[in-house]
Structures are given as C-alpha cells and as structure tokens.
Short mmCIF file of N, CA and C in Angstrom, two decimals:
data_model
loop_
_atom_site.label_atom_id
_atom_site.label_comp_id
_atom_site.label_asym_id
_atom_site.label_seq_id
_atom_site.Cartn_x
_atom_site.Cartn_y
_atom_site.Cartn_z
N MET A 74 -7.17 -28.39 18.14
CA MET A 74 -6.80 -27.47 17.07
C MET A 74 -5.72 -26.53 17.59
N GLU A 75 -4.64 -26.45 16.84
CA GLU A 75 -3.55 -25.56 17.23
C GLU A 75 -3.89 -24.12 16.87
N PRO A 76 -3.44 -23.18 17.71
CA PRO A 76 -3.68 -21.77 17.37
C PRO A 76 -2.89 -21.37 16.13
N ILE A 77 -3.43 -20.43 15.40
CA ILE A 77 -2.78 -19.92 14.19
C ILE A 77 -1.76 -18.86 14.59
N ASN A 78 -0.56 -18.94 14.03
CA ASN A 78 0.45 -17.93 14.31
C ASN A 78 0.01 -16.60 13.71
N PRO A 79 0.19 -15.49 14.43
CA PRO A 79 -0.18 -14.18 13.89
C PRO A 79 0.67 -13.82 12.68
N THR A 80 0.06 -13.13 11.73
CA THR A 80 0.81 -12.63 10.59
C THR A 80 1.40 -11.27 10.95
N ASP A 81 2.41 -10.86 10.19
CA ASP A 81 3.10 -9.59 10.43
C ASP A 81 3.52 -9.02 9.08
N TYR A 82 2.68 -8.14 8.54
CA TYR A 82 2.93 -7.56 7.22
C TYR A 82 4.23 -6.77 7.19
N GLY A 83 4.53 -6.06 8.27
CA GLY A 83 5.77 -5.30 8.33
C GLY A 83 6.99 -6.19 8.17
N ALA A 84 7.02 -7.31 8.89
CA ALA A 84 8.14 -8.25 8.79
C ALA A 84 8.16 -8.92 7.42
N PHE A 85 6.99 -9.25 6.89
CA PHE A 85 6.89 -9.86 5.56
C PHE A 85 7.51 -8.95 4.51
N VAL A 86 7.16 -7.67 4.55
CA VAL A 86 7.68 -6.70 3.58
C VAL A 86 9.19 -6.62 3.65
N VAL A 87 9.73 -6.51 4.85
CA VAL A 87 11.18 -6.44 5.01
C VAL A 87 11.84 -7.69 4.45
N ARG A 88 11.30 -8.86 4.77
CA ARG A 88 11.88 -10.12 4.33
C ARG A 88 11.84 -10.25 2.79
N VAL A 89 10.70 -9.95 2.19
CA VAL A 89 10.56 -10.10 0.75
C VAL A 89 11.43 -9.09 -0.01
N ILE A 90 11.43 -7.85 0.43
CA ILE A 90 12.24 -6.84 -0.26
C ILE A 90 13.73 -7.16 -0.10
N ALA A 91 14.13 -7.62 1.08
CA ALA A 91 15.53 -8.00 1.29
C ALA A 91 15.92 -9.16 0.37
N GLN A 92 15.04 -10.16 0.25
CA GLN A 92 15.33 -11.29 -0.64
C GLN A 92 15.43 -10.85 -2.10
N SER A 93 14.57 -9.93 -2.49
CA SER A 93 14.54 -9.54 -3.90
C SER A 93 15.72 -8.66 -4.28
N THR A 94 16.37 -8.05 -3.31
CA THR A 94 17.52 -7.20 -3.61
C THR A 94 18.85 -7.85 -3.21
N ARG A 95 18.80 -9.07 -2.75
CA ARG A 95 20.02 -9.76 -2.31
C ARG A 95 21.03 -9.92 -3.43
N ASP A 96 20.57 -10.32 -4.61
CA ASP A 96 21.48 -10.58 -5.73
C ASP A 96 21.57 -9.44 -6.72
N SER A 97 20.79 -8.38 -6.51
CA SER A 97 20.77 -7.27 -7.44
C SER A 97 20.59 -5.97 -6.67
N GLN A 98 21.23 -4.93 -7.13
CA GLN A 98 21.09 -3.62 -6.50
C GLN A 98 19.79 -2.94 -6.92
N VAL A 99 19.14 -3.49 -7.95
CA VAL A 99 17.91 -2.90 -8.48
C VAL A 99 16.71 -3.66 -7.92
N LEU A 100 15.78 -2.92 -7.37
CA LEU A 100 14.56 -3.51 -6.83
C LEU A 100 13.64 -3.92 -7.98
N ASP A 101 13.21 -5.15 -7.96
CA ASP A 101 12.26 -5.65 -8.95
C ASP A 101 10.88 -5.08 -8.58
N GLN A 102 10.39 -4.15 -9.39
CA GLN A 102 9.12 -3.51 -9.06
C GLN A 102 7.94 -4.46 -9.18
N HIS A 103 8.12 -5.56 -9.88
CA HIS A 103 7.07 -6.58 -9.91
C HIS A 103 6.87 -7.14 -8.50
N VAL A 104 7.95 -7.38 -7.79
CA VAL A 104 7.88 -7.87 -6.41
C VAL A 104 7.22 -6.82 -5.52
N LEU A 105 7.59 -5.57 -5.71
CA LEU A 105 6.98 -4.47 -4.95
C LEU A 105 5.48 -4.42 -5.20
N ARG A 106 5.08 -4.56 -6.45
CA ARG A 106 3.65 -4.54 -6.78
C ARG A 106 2.91 -5.73 -6.16
N GLN A 107 3.55 -6.89 -6.14
CA GLN A 107 2.93 -8.05 -5.50
C GLN A 107 2.73 -7.81 -4.01
N CYS A 108 3.73 -7.24 -3.36
CA CYS A 108 3.60 -6.92 -1.93
C CYS A 108 2.47 -5.92 -1.69
N LEU A 109 2.41 -4.91 -2.54
CA LEU A 109 1.33 -3.92 -2.42
C LEU A 109 -0.03 -4.58 -2.62
N GLY A 110 -0.11 -5.52 -3.54
CA GLY A 110 -1.36 -6.21 -3.81
C GLY A 110 -1.86 -7.06 -2.65
N LEU A 111 -0.98 -7.40 -1.75
CA LEU A 111 -1.35 -8.21 -0.58
C LEU A 111 -1.76 -7.37 0.62
N SER A 112 -1.67 -6.06 0.51
CA SER A 112 -1.88 -5.19 1.67
C SER A 112 -3.25 -5.34 2.31
N SER A 113 -4.31 -5.42 1.52
CA SER A 113 -5.64 -5.53 2.14
C SER A 113 -5.84 -6.91 2.78
N SER A 114 -5.24 -7.94 2.21
CA SER A 114 -5.32 -9.27 2.84
C SER A 114 -4.60 -9.29 4.17
N PHE A 115 -3.41 -8.68 4.20
CA PHE A 115 -2.66 -8.62 5.45
C PHE A 115 -3.37 -7.73 6.47
N LEU A 116 -4.08 -6.71 6.02
CA LEU A 116 -4.86 -5.90 6.95
C LEU A 116 -5.80 -6.80 7.74
N ILE A 117 -6.46 -7.70 7.05
CA ILE A 117 -7.40 -8.61 7.72
C ILE A 117 -6.67 -9.63 8.58
N THR A 118 -5.63 -10.27 8.03
CA THR A 118 -4.96 -11.33 8.80
C THR A 118 -4.16 -10.78 9.97
N ASP A 119 -3.47 -9.65 9.80
CA ASP A 119 -2.71 -9.08 10.92
C ASP A 119 -3.63 -8.70 12.08
N THR A 120 -4.80 -8.18 11.76
CA THR A 120 -5.70 -7.72 12.82
C THR A 120 -6.54 -8.84 13.41
N THR A 121 -6.71 -9.95 12.70
CA THR A 121 -7.55 -11.04 13.23
C THR A 121 -6.75 -12.20 13.81
N THR A 122 -5.49 -12.37 13.41
CA THR A 122 -4.70 -13.48 13.96
C THR A 122 -3.86 -13.05 15.14
N ASN A 123 -3.75 -11.77 15.37
CA ASN A 123 -2.98 -11.25 16.49
C ASN A 123 -3.86 -11.23 17.74
N PRO A 124 -3.33 -11.66 18.88
CA PRO A 124 -4.14 -11.63 20.10
C PRO A 124 -4.59 -10.21 20.48
N ASN A 125 -3.82 -9.23 20.05
CA ASN A 125 -4.13 -7.83 20.36
C ASN A 125 -4.33 -7.09 19.04
N ILE A 126 -5.53 -6.58 18.80
CA ILE A 126 -5.83 -5.92 17.53
C ILE A 126 -4.92 -4.72 17.29
N SER A 127 -4.53 -4.02 18.35
CA SER A 127 -3.64 -2.87 18.19
C SER A 127 -2.29 -3.27 17.62
N THR A 128 -1.79 -4.42 18.04
CA THR A 128 -0.54 -4.93 17.50
C THR A 128 -0.70 -5.26 16.02
N GLY A 129 -1.83 -5.88 15.67
CA GLY A 129 -2.10 -6.20 14.28
C GLY A 129 -2.20 -4.96 13.40
N ILE A 130 -2.86 -3.95 13.92
CA ILE A 130 -2.96 -2.68 13.17
C ILE A 130 -1.57 -2.10 12.96
N HIS A 131 -0.74 -2.15 13.99
CA HIS A 131 0.62 -1.60 13.91
C HIS A 131 1.46 -2.36 12.88
N THR A 132 1.46 -3.70 12.92
CA THR A 132 2.29 -4.47 12.00
C THR A 132 1.85 -4.27 10.56
N TRP A 133 0.53 -4.23 10.35
CA TRP A 133 0.01 -4.01 9.00
C TRP A 133 0.38 -2.61 8.50
N SER A 134 0.17 -1.60 9.35
CA SER A 134 0.46 -0.22 8.95
C SER A 134 1.95 -0.03 8.65
N MET A 135 2.80 -0.67 9.42
CA MET A 135 4.25 -0.59 9.16
C MET A 135 4.56 -1.16 7.78
N GLY A 136 3.97 -2.27 7.44
CA GLY A 136 4.21 -2.88 6.13
C GLY A 136 3.77 -1.98 4.99
N LEU A 137 2.55 -1.47 5.06
CA LEU A 137 2.04 -0.61 4.00
C LEU A 137 2.89 0.65 3.87
N ASN A 138 3.20 1.27 4.98
CA ASN A 138 3.96 2.53 4.92
C ASN A 138 5.40 2.31 4.49
N ARG A 139 5.99 1.16 4.79
CA ARG A 139 7.33 0.85 4.27
C ARG A 139 7.30 0.76 2.75
N LEU A 140 6.29 0.11 2.23
CA LEU A 140 6.17 -0.02 0.78
C LEU A 140 5.98 1.34 0.11
N ILE A 141 5.16 2.19 0.71
CA ILE A 141 4.94 3.52 0.14
C ILE A 141 6.23 4.33 0.23
N ASP A 142 6.99 4.18 1.32
CA ASP A 142 8.28 4.86 1.44
C ASP A 142 9.23 4.43 0.31
N ILE A 143 9.19 3.15 -0.04
CA ILE A 143 10.02 2.65 -1.14
C ILE A 143 9.57 3.29 -2.45
N CYS A 144 8.26 3.40 -2.65
CA CYS A 144 7.74 4.05 -3.86
C CYS A 144 8.22 5.50 -3.95
N VAL A 145 8.16 6.22 -2.84
CA VAL A 145 8.61 7.61 -2.82
C VAL A 145 10.10 7.69 -3.13
N ALA A 146 10.89 6.78 -2.55
CA ALA A 146 12.33 6.77 -2.82
C ALA A 146 12.61 6.47 -4.30
N LEU A 147 11.88 5.53 -4.87
CA LEU A 147 12.05 5.24 -6.30
C LEU A 147 11.68 6.44 -7.14
N HIS A 148 10.63 7.15 -6.75
CA HIS A 148 10.24 8.36 -7.47
C HIS A 148 11.37 9.40 -7.43
N LYS A 149 11.96 9.58 -6.27
CA LYS A 149 13.04 10.57 -6.14
C LYS A 149 14.24 10.20 -7.00
N ARG A 150 14.40 8.92 -7.30
CA ARG A 150 15.47 8.47 -8.19
C ARG A 150 15.01 8.42 -9.65
N ASN A 151 13.78 8.84 -9.87
CA ASN A 151 13.17 8.81 -11.21
C ASN A 151 13.08 7.38 -11.74
N GLN A 152 12.78 6.42 -10.84
CA GLN A 152 12.71 5.01 -11.23
C GLN A 152 11.34 4.39 -10.99
N LEU A 153 10.39 5.14 -10.44
CA LEU A 153 9.08 4.57 -10.12
C LEU A 153 8.25 4.42 -11.39
N ASP A 154 7.86 3.18 -11.67
CA ASP A 154 7.02 2.90 -12.84
C ASP A 154 5.58 3.34 -12.56
N LEU A 155 4.89 3.76 -13.60
CA LEU A 155 3.48 4.13 -13.48
C LEU A 155 2.67 2.96 -12.93
N GLU A 156 2.97 1.76 -13.38
CA GLU A 156 2.25 0.57 -12.91
C GLU A 156 2.42 0.38 -11.41
N THR A 157 3.62 0.66 -10.92
CA THR A 157 3.88 0.53 -9.48
C THR A 157 3.15 1.63 -8.71
N PHE A 158 3.18 2.85 -9.26
CA PHE A 158 2.42 3.94 -8.63
C PHE A 158 0.94 3.57 -8.55
N ASN A 159 0.39 3.05 -9.64
CA ASN A 159 -1.02 2.66 -9.65
C ASN A 159 -1.30 1.55 -8.65
N SER A 160 -0.36 0.61 -8.51
CA SER A 160 -0.52 -0.47 -7.52
C SER A 160 -0.54 0.09 -6.11
N ALA A 161 0.31 1.07 -5.85
CA ALA A 161 0.35 1.68 -4.52
C ALA A 161 -0.95 2.42 -4.23
N SER A 162 -1.43 3.15 -5.21
CA SER A 162 -2.69 3.87 -5.05
C SER A 162 -3.86 2.89 -4.84
N ARG A 163 -3.86 1.83 -5.63
CA ARG A 163 -4.91 0.82 -5.51
C ARG A 163 -4.86 0.15 -4.13
N ALA A 164 -3.66 -0.11 -3.63
CA ALA A 164 -3.52 -0.71 -2.30
C ALA A 164 -4.13 0.19 -1.24
N CYS A 165 -3.87 1.48 -1.34
CA CYS A 165 -4.46 2.42 -0.37
C CYS A 165 -5.98 2.39 -0.47
N SER A 166 -6.49 2.39 -1.67
CA SER A 166 -7.93 2.37 -1.89
C SER A 166 -8.57 1.11 -1.32
N GLU A 167 -7.98 -0.03 -1.62
CA GLU A 167 -8.53 -1.30 -1.13
C GLU A 167 -8.47 -1.38 0.40
N CYS A 168 -7.39 -0.90 0.98
CA CYS A 168 -7.27 -0.93 2.44
C CYS A 168 -8.25 0.02 3.09
N TRP A 169 -8.47 1.17 2.46
CA TRP A 169 -9.45 2.12 2.98
C TRP A 169 -10.84 1.47 3.01
N THR A 170 -11.18 0.80 1.92
CA THR A 170 -12.48 0.14 1.83
C THR A 170 -12.60 -1.00 2.84
N ALA A 171 -11.57 -1.83 2.92
CA ALA A 171 -11.60 -2.95 3.86
C ALA A 171 -11.70 -2.47 5.30
N SER A 172 -10.96 -1.42 5.63
CA SER A 172 -10.98 -0.95 7.02
C SER A 172 -12.34 -0.36 7.40
N GLY A 173 -13.08 0.13 6.41
CA GLY A 173 -14.41 0.64 6.70
C GLY A 173 -15.48 -0.42 6.65
N SER A 174 -15.15 -1.59 6.11
CA SER A 174 -16.13 -2.65 5.94
C SER A 174 -16.14 -3.66 7.08
N TRP A 175 -15.05 -3.72 7.81
CA TRP A 175 -14.94 -4.69 8.91
C TRP A 175 -15.05 -3.97 10.24
N ARG A 176 -15.91 -4.48 11.08
CA ARG A 176 -16.09 -3.89 12.41
C ARG A 176 -14.77 -3.91 13.18
N GLY A 177 -14.46 -2.80 13.80
CA GLY A 177 -13.26 -2.71 14.63
C GLY A 177 -11.99 -2.33 13.90
N LEU A 178 -12.06 -2.16 12.58
CA LEU A 178 -10.84 -1.86 11.82
C LEU A 178 -10.75 -0.40 11.38
N SER A 179 -11.65 0.43 11.85
CA SER A 179 -11.62 1.83 11.42
C SER A 179 -10.33 2.53 11.83
N ASP A 180 -9.66 2.05 12.88
CA ASP A 180 -8.38 2.65 13.27
C ASP A 180 -7.31 2.44 12.21
N CYS A 181 -7.50 1.46 11.32
CA CYS A 181 -6.55 1.23 10.23
C CYS A 181 -6.55 2.39 9.25
N ARG A 182 -7.61 3.15 9.23
CA ARG A 182 -7.68 4.26 8.27
C ARG A 182 -6.60 5.30 8.53
N ASP A 183 -6.14 5.42 9.76
CA ASP A 183 -5.02 6.35 10.03
C ASP A 183 -3.77 5.91 9.27
N GLY A 184 -3.50 4.60 9.25
CA GLY A 184 -2.35 4.08 8.51
C GLY A 184 -2.49 4.29 7.01
N VAL A 185 -3.71 4.11 6.51
CA VAL A 185 -3.96 4.33 5.08
C VAL A 185 -3.79 5.80 4.76
N ARG A 186 -4.34 6.65 5.61
CA ARG A 186 -4.25 8.10 5.38
C ARG A 186 -2.79 8.55 5.34
N THR A 187 -1.98 8.04 6.26
CA THR A 187 -0.56 8.38 6.28
C THR A 187 0.12 7.94 4.98
N ALA A 188 -0.17 6.71 4.56
CA ALA A 188 0.43 6.19 3.32
C ALA A 188 -0.01 7.01 2.11
N ALA A 189 -1.29 7.30 2.04
CA ALA A 189 -1.82 8.05 0.89
C ALA A 189 -1.26 9.46 0.83
N GLU A 190 -1.08 10.08 1.99
CA GLU A 190 -0.50 11.43 2.00
C GLU A 190 0.92 11.41 1.49
N LYS A 191 1.69 10.37 1.82
CA LYS A 191 3.05 10.24 1.29
C LYS A 191 3.00 10.05 -0.23
N LEU A 192 2.09 9.21 -0.68
CA LEU A 192 1.98 8.93 -2.11
C LEU A 192 1.56 10.18 -2.88
N LYS A 193 0.73 11.00 -2.29
CA LYS A 193 0.27 12.22 -2.97
C LYS A 193 1.41 13.20 -3.20
N THR A 194 2.52 13.07 -2.45
CA THR A 194 3.63 14.00 -2.62
C THR A 194 4.35 13.80 -3.95
N VAL A 195 4.13 12.68 -4.62
CA VAL A 195 4.85 12.41 -5.86
C VAL A 195 4.00 12.67 -7.11
N ILE A 196 2.73 13.00 -6.95
CA ILE A 196 1.90 13.23 -8.13
C ILE A 196 2.20 14.60 -8.72
N ASP A 197 1.79 14.79 -9.96
CA ASP A 197 2.01 16.05 -10.66
C ASP A 197 1.22 17.18 -9.99
N PRO A 198 1.66 18.43 -10.20
CA PRO A 198 0.98 19.58 -9.59
C PRO A 198 -0.52 19.67 -9.91
N ASN A 199 -0.94 19.09 -11.04
CA ASN A 199 -2.36 19.14 -11.37
C ASN A 199 -3.19 18.22 -10.48
N GLY A 200 -2.51 17.36 -9.69
CA GLY A 200 -3.19 16.47 -8.76
C GLY A 200 -3.93 15.32 -9.42
N ARG A 201 -3.74 15.13 -10.72
CA ARG A 201 -4.50 14.10 -11.43
C ARG A 201 -3.65 13.09 -12.17
N THR A 202 -2.35 13.36 -12.31
CA THR A 202 -1.49 12.46 -13.07
C THR A 202 -0.19 12.19 -12.33
N TYR A 203 0.52 11.17 -12.79
CA TYR A 203 1.86 10.87 -12.30
C TYR A 203 2.79 10.93 -13.51
N GLN A 204 3.75 11.84 -13.47
CA GLN A 204 4.70 12.07 -14.56
C GLN A 204 3.98 12.24 -15.90
N GLY A 205 2.92 13.02 -15.85
CA GLY A 205 2.18 13.33 -17.06
C GLY A 205 1.28 12.22 -17.57
N LYS A 206 1.22 11.13 -16.87
CA LYS A 206 0.42 9.99 -17.32
C LYS A 206 -0.63 9.66 -16.26
N SER A 207 -1.71 9.08 -16.71
CA SER A 207 -2.72 8.61 -15.78
C SER A 207 -3.02 7.15 -16.09
N GLY A 208 -3.61 6.48 -15.12
CA GLY A 208 -3.98 5.09 -15.33
C GLY A 208 -5.20 5.02 -16.24
N ASN A 209 -5.43 3.86 -16.81
CA ASN A 209 -6.64 3.71 -17.62
C ASN A 209 -7.82 3.44 -16.70
N SER A 210 -8.96 3.19 -17.24
CA SER A 210 -10.16 3.05 -16.42
C SER A 210 -10.11 1.82 -15.51
N ASP A 211 -9.20 0.88 -15.78
CA ASP A 211 -9.09 -0.29 -14.92
C ASP A 211 -8.13 -0.06 -13.75
N ASN A 212 -7.42 1.04 -13.78
CA ASN A 212 -6.44 1.31 -12.73
C ASN A 212 -6.85 2.47 -11.87
N VAL A 213 -6.51 2.37 -10.61
CA VAL A 213 -6.64 3.51 -9.73
C VAL A 213 -5.44 4.38 -10.01
N CYS A 214 -5.64 5.67 -10.19
CA CYS A 214 -4.53 6.51 -10.60
C CYS A 214 -3.97 7.33 -9.46
N VAL A 215 -4.74 8.20 -8.90
CA VAL A 215 -4.20 9.18 -7.98
C VAL A 215 -5.02 9.21 -6.70
N PRO A 216 -4.35 9.20 -5.53
CA PRO A 216 -5.10 9.35 -4.29
C PRO A 216 -5.90 10.65 -4.34
N SER A 217 -7.16 10.58 -4.03
CA SER A 217 -8.00 11.77 -4.12
C SER A 217 -9.05 11.75 -3.01
N ARG A 218 -9.96 12.68 -3.08
CA ARG A 218 -11.03 12.75 -2.09
C ARG A 218 -11.96 11.56 -2.23
N LEU A 219 -12.76 11.34 -1.21
CA LEU A 219 -13.71 10.26 -1.20
C LEU A 219 -14.62 10.37 -2.42
N THR A 220 -14.69 9.30 -3.18
CA THR A 220 -15.49 9.31 -4.40
C THR A 220 -15.97 7.91 -4.70
N THR A 221 -16.96 7.80 -5.51
CA THR A 221 -17.42 6.49 -5.96
C THR A 221 -17.27 6.36 -7.46
N ASN A 222 -16.58 7.29 -8.09
CA ASN A 222 -16.37 7.22 -9.53
C ASN A 222 -15.45 6.06 -9.88
N PRO A 223 -15.80 5.25 -10.89
CA PRO A 223 -14.93 4.14 -11.28
C PRO A 223 -13.55 4.66 -11.69
N GLY A 224 -12.52 3.93 -11.29
CA GLY A 224 -11.17 4.28 -11.68
C GLY A 224 -10.52 5.33 -10.79
N GLN A 225 -11.20 5.74 -9.73
CA GLN A 225 -10.61 6.70 -8.81
C GLN A 225 -10.53 6.10 -7.43
N ALA A 226 -9.65 6.64 -6.62
CA ALA A 226 -9.48 6.16 -5.27
C ALA A 226 -10.74 6.42 -4.46
N VAL A 227 -10.95 5.61 -3.43
CA VAL A 227 -12.16 5.75 -2.62
C VAL A 227 -11.82 6.10 -1.17
N TYR A 228 -10.78 6.85 -0.97
CA TYR A 228 -10.41 7.29 0.36
C TYR A 228 -10.08 8.76 0.31
N ALA A 229 -10.07 9.38 1.45
CA ALA A 229 -9.88 10.84 1.48
C ALA A 229 -8.85 11.23 2.53
N PRO A 230 -7.57 11.18 2.17
CA PRO A 230 -6.57 11.59 3.15
C PRO A 230 -6.61 13.09 3.39
#
C-alpha cells in the first residue's frame, strides 16, 4: 500500500482562489463559500495525513485564515455577501466543534479563534447582525460565545 500524500489546505486555498480570479477581477463568492465549506474536512485530513501533526495544524490554519482575510477584504470593499459571511461563520463553528471532538486537535482551536476574531471585526456594533441582516435559523450568523442554541456559533473566541 502506497502512503497517502499529505493534504495542505493553505496551498489548496491559494490555488483555487488564483484559478477563480484568473479570468476575472471579481472573486466568485460561490467558490469562496465552497472553500470555506471544506475547512473542517481539511482540518481532519491536514492533521492526519501529515507525518507531523504540527505541520498539518499550520497548513490548515493558514487556509482558514486566508479565507477569512479575503472575507474581511471583501467587507472593506462593501462586497461581502451575507451568505458568504454566514459560510465563514459556519466554517469557524464546524472547525471549533471538530477540533474539540478529535483527540489531539485541540491546538487547532487557536487557529479557529484567530479566524473568528477577524470575522467579528466586520459585524455590526450590536454584535448580532451583519450589515443589518442576520441569518435564518438554518444559518450560523455571528461568531459569539460558547452556546448550544440552534443557529448560533458554538465557539468562544
């Protein structure tokens, strides 16, 4: 049996975002949302396929934080869609949960906390909405304190 090549979420994010902007100056936020949706899967694969778990944590954290940096940049240009914001928040929530559910992955929570703190800088002053809007009950809306309420984030940066 051949060994499995390690995954690298950071490199994946750079490659996919570069491909999606090659022919257009406008970032397709659908692609961004898809990348965000893969964050918890890459958390597991980066940390389990890498010979060194620290390297896997680093590559995964770089990918997630690059995506959140893109969200913040889009917000500053007044181009961040609510759906993309919700995807970013959901990604943080899912990664927080996954990192607490798998033995040895609690160090990933530092990467999630960093990403969530960046994301919190773009929410409205009331701390509950993004540009006056909130997600519906099926969407995670705003990074918040540790909670088990449906429709809210489950991490506490």
